[in-house]
Structures are given as C-alpha cells and as structure tokens.
Amino acid sequence: MEQCVFCKIVNKEIPSEIIYENDKICVFKDINPKAPVHILIVPKKHTESLNELDEREKDLLGEMVLAAKKTAKDFGISDGYKLLFNVGKKGGQIVEHLHLHLLGGW
Ligand code: AMP
Ligand code: ZN
C-alpha cells in the first residue's frame, strides 16, 4: 500500500525539517505554517487519528504532549502557545496520520 505523506517523512523518503526524533515520535516543521512557529509532533507508527487510540497508547500521547512542551521551550515560546489535534475530515484533518500541532510565536 502507498505510504502516507507523514510515513514518508518518518522514513526519510521525502525531505522535511526534522527538529527531534526518537524511536516513537518525530517532530518536524509544518511546510505551510499558520503561525510564526508551527511544528508537528507525529508518532512513527501509522495511526489514522486520535479516534484509533485507547488506553494502550496513553504513554505515546503523553510523550507527544511532552515533546510539544519541550519544543515550545526550545523555540522560546513557552509563555504562550496552542496544541491542536484535528480529528476527522469534519474536524479539519487533512493528513490521515495522527499529528499534534504546536502553534505559537505571535
Ligand atoms: P491537518 O489539517 O491537521 O491534517 O494538518 C496537516 C498539516 O500537515 C498541515 O498544516 C500541512 O501544512 C502539513 N503538511 C502537509 N504536508 C507536509 C509536509 N510534506 N511537510 C510538512 N508539513 C506538511
Ligand atoms: Zn502514515
């Protein structure tokens, strides 16, 4: 099956500005930023959206949120930022691979 765009980023098959990665997550700059700082926190394992997760993925979700907090600190925007999950087409989700938006720097 054709990989999704974020799987291709995770697998380094298409270029992106990766800020941080470990065995579970990848943090990279949004290609079309909607804020002065716009970064995406993405699990390496393909999962369509938050709706596919349950208790078993609590650690992954915690890791994503803490990575967002650390990235906000590293980018000097700890004094104010937004974290956003778009879920489903009706929720504004375009890329069907779970991701957390970090927005700030206004
Ligand atoms: P969403 O609407 O929540 O699905 O957001 C998807 C986000 O992915 C948008 O903000 C896009 O600008 C961003 N995006 C799409 N393709 C890429 C890419 N190749 N590299 C970085 N960000 C991307
Ligand atoms: Zn994917």
PDB file of C-alpha atoms and ligand atoms in Angstrom:
ATOM      1  CA  MET A   1       0.000   0.000   0.000  1.00  0.00           C
ATOM      2  CA  GLU A   2       1.138   3.545  -0.774  1.00  0.00           C
ATOM      3  CA  GLN A   3       2.567   5.215   2.326  1.00  0.00           C
ATOM      4  CA  CYS A   4       1.040   8.432   3.592  1.00  0.00           C
ATOM      5  CA  VAL A   5       2.981  11.706   3.482  1.00  0.00           C
ATOM      6  CA  PHE A   6       3.924  11.609   7.188  1.00  0.00           C
ATOM      7  CA  CYS A   7       5.093   7.975   6.931  1.00  0.00           C
ATOM      8  CA  LYS A   8       7.321   9.131   4.063  1.00  0.00           C
ATOM      9  CA  ILE A   9       8.720  11.922   6.268  1.00  0.00           C
ATOM     10  CA  VAL A  10       9.271   9.495   9.166  1.00  0.00           C
ATOM     11  CA  ASN A  11      11.041   7.077   6.787  1.00  0.00           C
ATOM     12  CA  LYS A  12      13.098   9.952   5.255  1.00  0.00           C
ATOM     13  CA  GLU A  13      11.652   9.244   1.820  1.00  0.00           C
ATOM     14  CA  ILE A  14      10.721  12.887   1.411  1.00  0.00           C
ATOM     15  CA  PRO A  15      12.648  15.778   2.943  1.00  0.00           C
ATOM     16  CA  SER A  16      11.421  17.758   5.933  1.00  0.00           C
ATOM     17  CA  GLU A  17      12.879  19.950   8.641  1.00  0.00           C
ATOM     18  CA  ILE A  18      13.112  17.427  11.460  1.00  0.00           C
ATOM     19  CA  ILE A  19      13.692  19.024  14.856  1.00  0.00           C
ATOM     20  CA  TYR A  20      13.734  15.923  17.038  1.00  0.00           C
ATOM     21  CA  GLU A  21      13.063  12.219  16.764  1.00  0.00           C
ATOM     22  CA  ASN A  22      13.318   9.063  18.842  1.00  0.00           C
ATOM     23  CA  ASP A  23      12.071   5.509  18.333  1.00  0.00           C
ATOM     24  CA  LYS A  24       8.412   6.514  18.827  1.00  0.00           C
ATOM     25  CA  ILE A  25       7.920  10.069  17.586  1.00  0.00           C
ATOM     26  CA  CYS A  26       9.129  12.557  15.015  1.00  0.00           C
ATOM     27  CA  VAL A  27       8.925  16.357  15.377  1.00  0.00           C
ATOM     28  CA  PHE A  28       9.204  18.497  12.247  1.00  0.00           C
ATOM     29  CA  LYS A  29       8.273  21.927  10.882  1.00  0.00           C
ATOM     30  CA  ASP A  30       4.938  22.336   9.136  1.00  0.00           C
ATOM     31  CA  ILE A  31       5.534  23.033   5.434  1.00  0.00           C
ATOM     32  CA  ASN A  32       2.740  25.622   5.297  1.00  0.00           C
ATOM     33  CA  PRO A  33       2.946  27.393   8.660  1.00  0.00           C
ATOM     34  CA  LYS A  34      -0.207  29.010  10.064  1.00  0.00           C
ATOM     35  CA  ALA A  35       1.778  30.703  12.867  1.00  0.00           C
ATOM     36  CA  PRO A  36       5.339  32.074  13.216  1.00  0.00           C
ATOM     37  CA  VAL A  37       6.185  28.774  14.913  1.00  0.00           C
ATOM     38  CA  HIS A  38       4.220  25.802  13.530  1.00  0.00           C
ATOM     39  CA  ILE A  39       5.570  22.364  14.322  1.00  0.00           C
ATOM     40  CA  LEU A  40       4.028  18.898  14.063  1.00  0.00           C
ATOM     41  CA  ILE A  41       4.528  16.081  16.558  1.00  0.00           C
ATOM     42  CA  VAL A  42       3.884  12.734  14.865  1.00  0.00           C
ATOM     43  CA  PRO A  43       4.037   9.111  16.041  1.00  0.00           C
ATOM     44  CA  LYS A  44       6.315   6.990  13.840  1.00  0.00           C
ATOM     45  CA  LYS A  45       3.743   4.188  13.699  1.00  0.00           C
ATOM     46  CA  HIS A  46       0.958   4.977  11.237  1.00  0.00           C
ATOM     47  CA  THR A  47      -2.351   5.633  13.000  1.00  0.00           C
ATOM     48  CA  GLU A  48      -5.136   7.483  11.262  1.00  0.00           C
ATOM     49  CA  SER A  49      -6.314   9.785  14.037  1.00  0.00           C
ATOM     50  CA  LEU A  50      -6.913  10.191  17.751  1.00  0.00           C
ATOM     51  CA  ASN A  51     -10.092   8.126  17.303  1.00  0.00           C
ATOM     52  CA  GLU A  52      -7.995   4.990  16.720  1.00  0.00           C
ATOM     53  CA  LEU A  53      -6.214   5.273  20.103  1.00  0.00           C
ATOM     54  CA  ASP A  54      -7.194   3.875  23.501  1.00  0.00           C
ATOM     55  CA  GLU A  55      -5.636   3.317  26.949  1.00  0.00           C
ATOM     56  CA  ARG A  56      -2.818   1.272  25.427  1.00  0.00           C
ATOM     57  CA  GLU A  57      -1.489   4.388  23.730  1.00  0.00           C
ATOM     58  CA  LYS A  58      -1.570   6.671  26.801  1.00  0.00           C
ATOM     59  CA  ASP A  59       2.209   6.699  27.008  1.00  0.00           C
ATOM     60  CA  LEU A  60       2.503   7.648  23.344  1.00  0.00           C
ATOM     61  CA  LEU A  61       0.036  10.515  23.792  1.00  0.00           C
ATOM     62  CA  GLY A  62       1.875  11.693  26.904  1.00  0.00           C
ATOM     63  CA  GLU A  63       5.146  11.578  25.021  1.00  0.00           C
ATOM     64  CA  MET A  64       3.670  13.631  22.160  1.00  0.00           C
ATOM     65  CA  VAL A  65       2.357  16.327  24.518  1.00  0.00           C
ATOM     66  CA  LEU A  66       5.618  16.481  26.498  1.00  0.00           C
ATOM     67  CA  ALA A  67       7.602  16.691  23.238  1.00  0.00           C
ATOM     68  CA  ALA A  68       5.384  19.638  22.243  1.00  0.00           C
ATOM     69  CA  LYS A  69       6.090  21.328  25.581  1.00  0.00           C
ATOM     70  CA  LYS A  70       9.839  20.808  25.192  1.00  0.00           C
ATOM     71  CA  THR A  71       9.776  22.053  21.596  1.00  0.00           C
ATOM     72  CA  ALA A  72       7.889  25.176  22.721  1.00  0.00           C
ATOM     73  CA  LYS A  73      10.651  25.791  25.278  1.00  0.00           C
ATOM     74  CA  ASP A  74      13.412  25.211  22.720  1.00  0.00           C
ATOM     75  CA  PHE A  75      11.762  27.694  20.345  1.00  0.00           C
ATOM     76  CA  GLY A  76      11.355  30.295  23.104  1.00  0.00           C
ATOM     77  CA  ILE A  77       7.563  30.336  23.041  1.00  0.00           C
ATOM     78  CA  SER A  78       6.846  28.771  26.448  1.00  0.00           C
ATOM     79  CA  ASP A  79       4.936  31.875  27.528  1.00  0.00           C
ATOM     80  CA  GLY A  80       2.099  31.125  25.111  1.00  0.00           C
ATOM     81  CA  TYR A  81       1.255  28.501  22.534  1.00  0.00           C
ATOM     82  CA  LYS A  82      -1.560  26.283  21.301  1.00  0.00           C
ATOM     83  CA  LEU A  83      -1.658  22.500  20.908  1.00  0.00           C
ATOM     84  CA  LEU A  84      -4.196  21.132  18.465  1.00  0.00           C
ATOM     85  CA  PHE A  85      -5.421  17.750  17.264  1.00  0.00           C
ATOM     86  CA  ASN A  86      -7.675  17.951  14.216  1.00  0.00           C
ATOM     87  CA  VAL A  87      -9.746  14.752  14.190  1.00  0.00           C
ATOM     88  CA  GLY A  88     -11.517  13.581  11.056  1.00  0.00           C
ATOM     89  CA  LYS A  89     -12.399  15.475   7.902  1.00  0.00           C
ATOM     90  CA  LYS A  90     -15.135  17.399   9.698  1.00  0.00           C
ATOM     91  CA  GLY A  91     -12.564  18.388  12.319  1.00  0.00           C
ATOM     92  CA  GLY A  92     -10.262  19.825   9.668  1.00  0.00           C
ATOM     93  CA  GLN A  93      -7.899  16.841   9.473  1.00  0.00           C
ATOM     94  CA  ILE A  94      -6.365  16.622   6.001  1.00  0.00           C
ATOM     95  CA  VAL A  95      -3.412  14.291   6.594  1.00  0.00           C
ATOM     96  CA  GLU A  96      -4.741  10.963   7.862  1.00  0.00           C
ATOM     97  CA  HIS A  97      -1.767  10.179  10.104  1.00  0.00           C
ATOM     98  CA  LEU A  98      -2.132  11.258  13.735  1.00  0.00           C
ATOM     99  CA  HIS A  99      -0.356  14.545  14.482  1.00  0.00           C
ATOM    100  CA  LEU A 100      -0.316  17.228  17.152  1.00  0.00           C
ATOM    101  CA  HIS A 101       0.071  20.839  16.013  1.00  0.00           C
ATOM    102  CA  LEU A 102       2.230  23.206  18.063  1.00  0.00           C
ATOM    103  CA  LEU A 103       1.406  26.811  17.172  1.00  0.00           C
ATOM    104  CA  GLY A 104       2.856  29.988  18.619  1.00  0.00           C
ATOM    105  CA  GLY A 105       5.343  32.826  18.330  1.00  0.00           C
ATOM    106  CA  TRP A 106       2.801  35.581  17.706  1.00  0.00           C
TER     107      TRP A 106
HETATM  108  P1  AMP B   1      -4.278  18.719   9.367  1.00  0.00           P
HETATM  109  O1  AMP B   1      -5.176  19.697   8.675  1.00  0.00           O
HETATM  110  O2  AMP B   1      -4.470  18.699  10.866  1.00  0.00           O
HETATM  111  O3  AMP B   1      -4.351  17.344   8.741  1.00  0.00           O
HETATM  112  O4  AMP B   1      -2.819  19.271   9.180  1.00  0.00           O
HETATM  113  C1  AMP B   1      -1.894  18.733   8.284  1.00  0.00           C
HETATM  114  C2  AMP B   1      -0.703  19.657   8.286  1.00  0.00           C
HETATM  115  O5  AMP B   1       0.353  18.996   7.618  1.00  0.00           O
HETATM  116  C3  AMP B   1      -0.939  20.993   7.568  1.00  0.00           C
HETATM  117  O6  AMP B   1      -0.703  22.066   8.461  1.00  0.00           O
HETATM  118  C4  AMP B   1       0.073  20.949   6.418  1.00  0.00           C
HETATM  119  O7  AMP B   1       0.630  22.203   6.145  1.00  0.00           O
HETATM  120  C5  AMP B   1       1.100  19.964   6.923  1.00  0.00           C
HETATM  121  N1  AMP B   1       1.860  19.252   5.893  1.00  0.00           N
HETATM  122  C6  AMP B   1       1.361  18.626   4.795  1.00  0.00           C
HETATM  123  N2  AMP B   1       2.367  18.084   4.081  1.00  0.00           N
HETATM  124  C7  AMP B   1       3.515  18.357   4.751  1.00  0.00           C
HETATM  125  C8  AMP B   1       4.896  18.070   4.513  1.00  0.00           C
HETATM  126  N3  AMP B   1       5.314  17.378   3.438  1.00  0.00           N
HETATM  127  N4  AMP B   1       5.800  18.507   5.423  1.00  0.00           N
HETATM  128  C9  AMP B   1       5.411  19.210   6.499  1.00  0.00           C
HETATM  129  N5  AMP B   1       4.134  19.507   6.786  1.00  0.00           N
HETATM  130  C10 AMP B   1       3.197  19.093   5.921  1.00  0.00           C
HETATM  131 ZN    ZN B   2       1.312   7.431   7.871  1.00  0.00          ZN
END
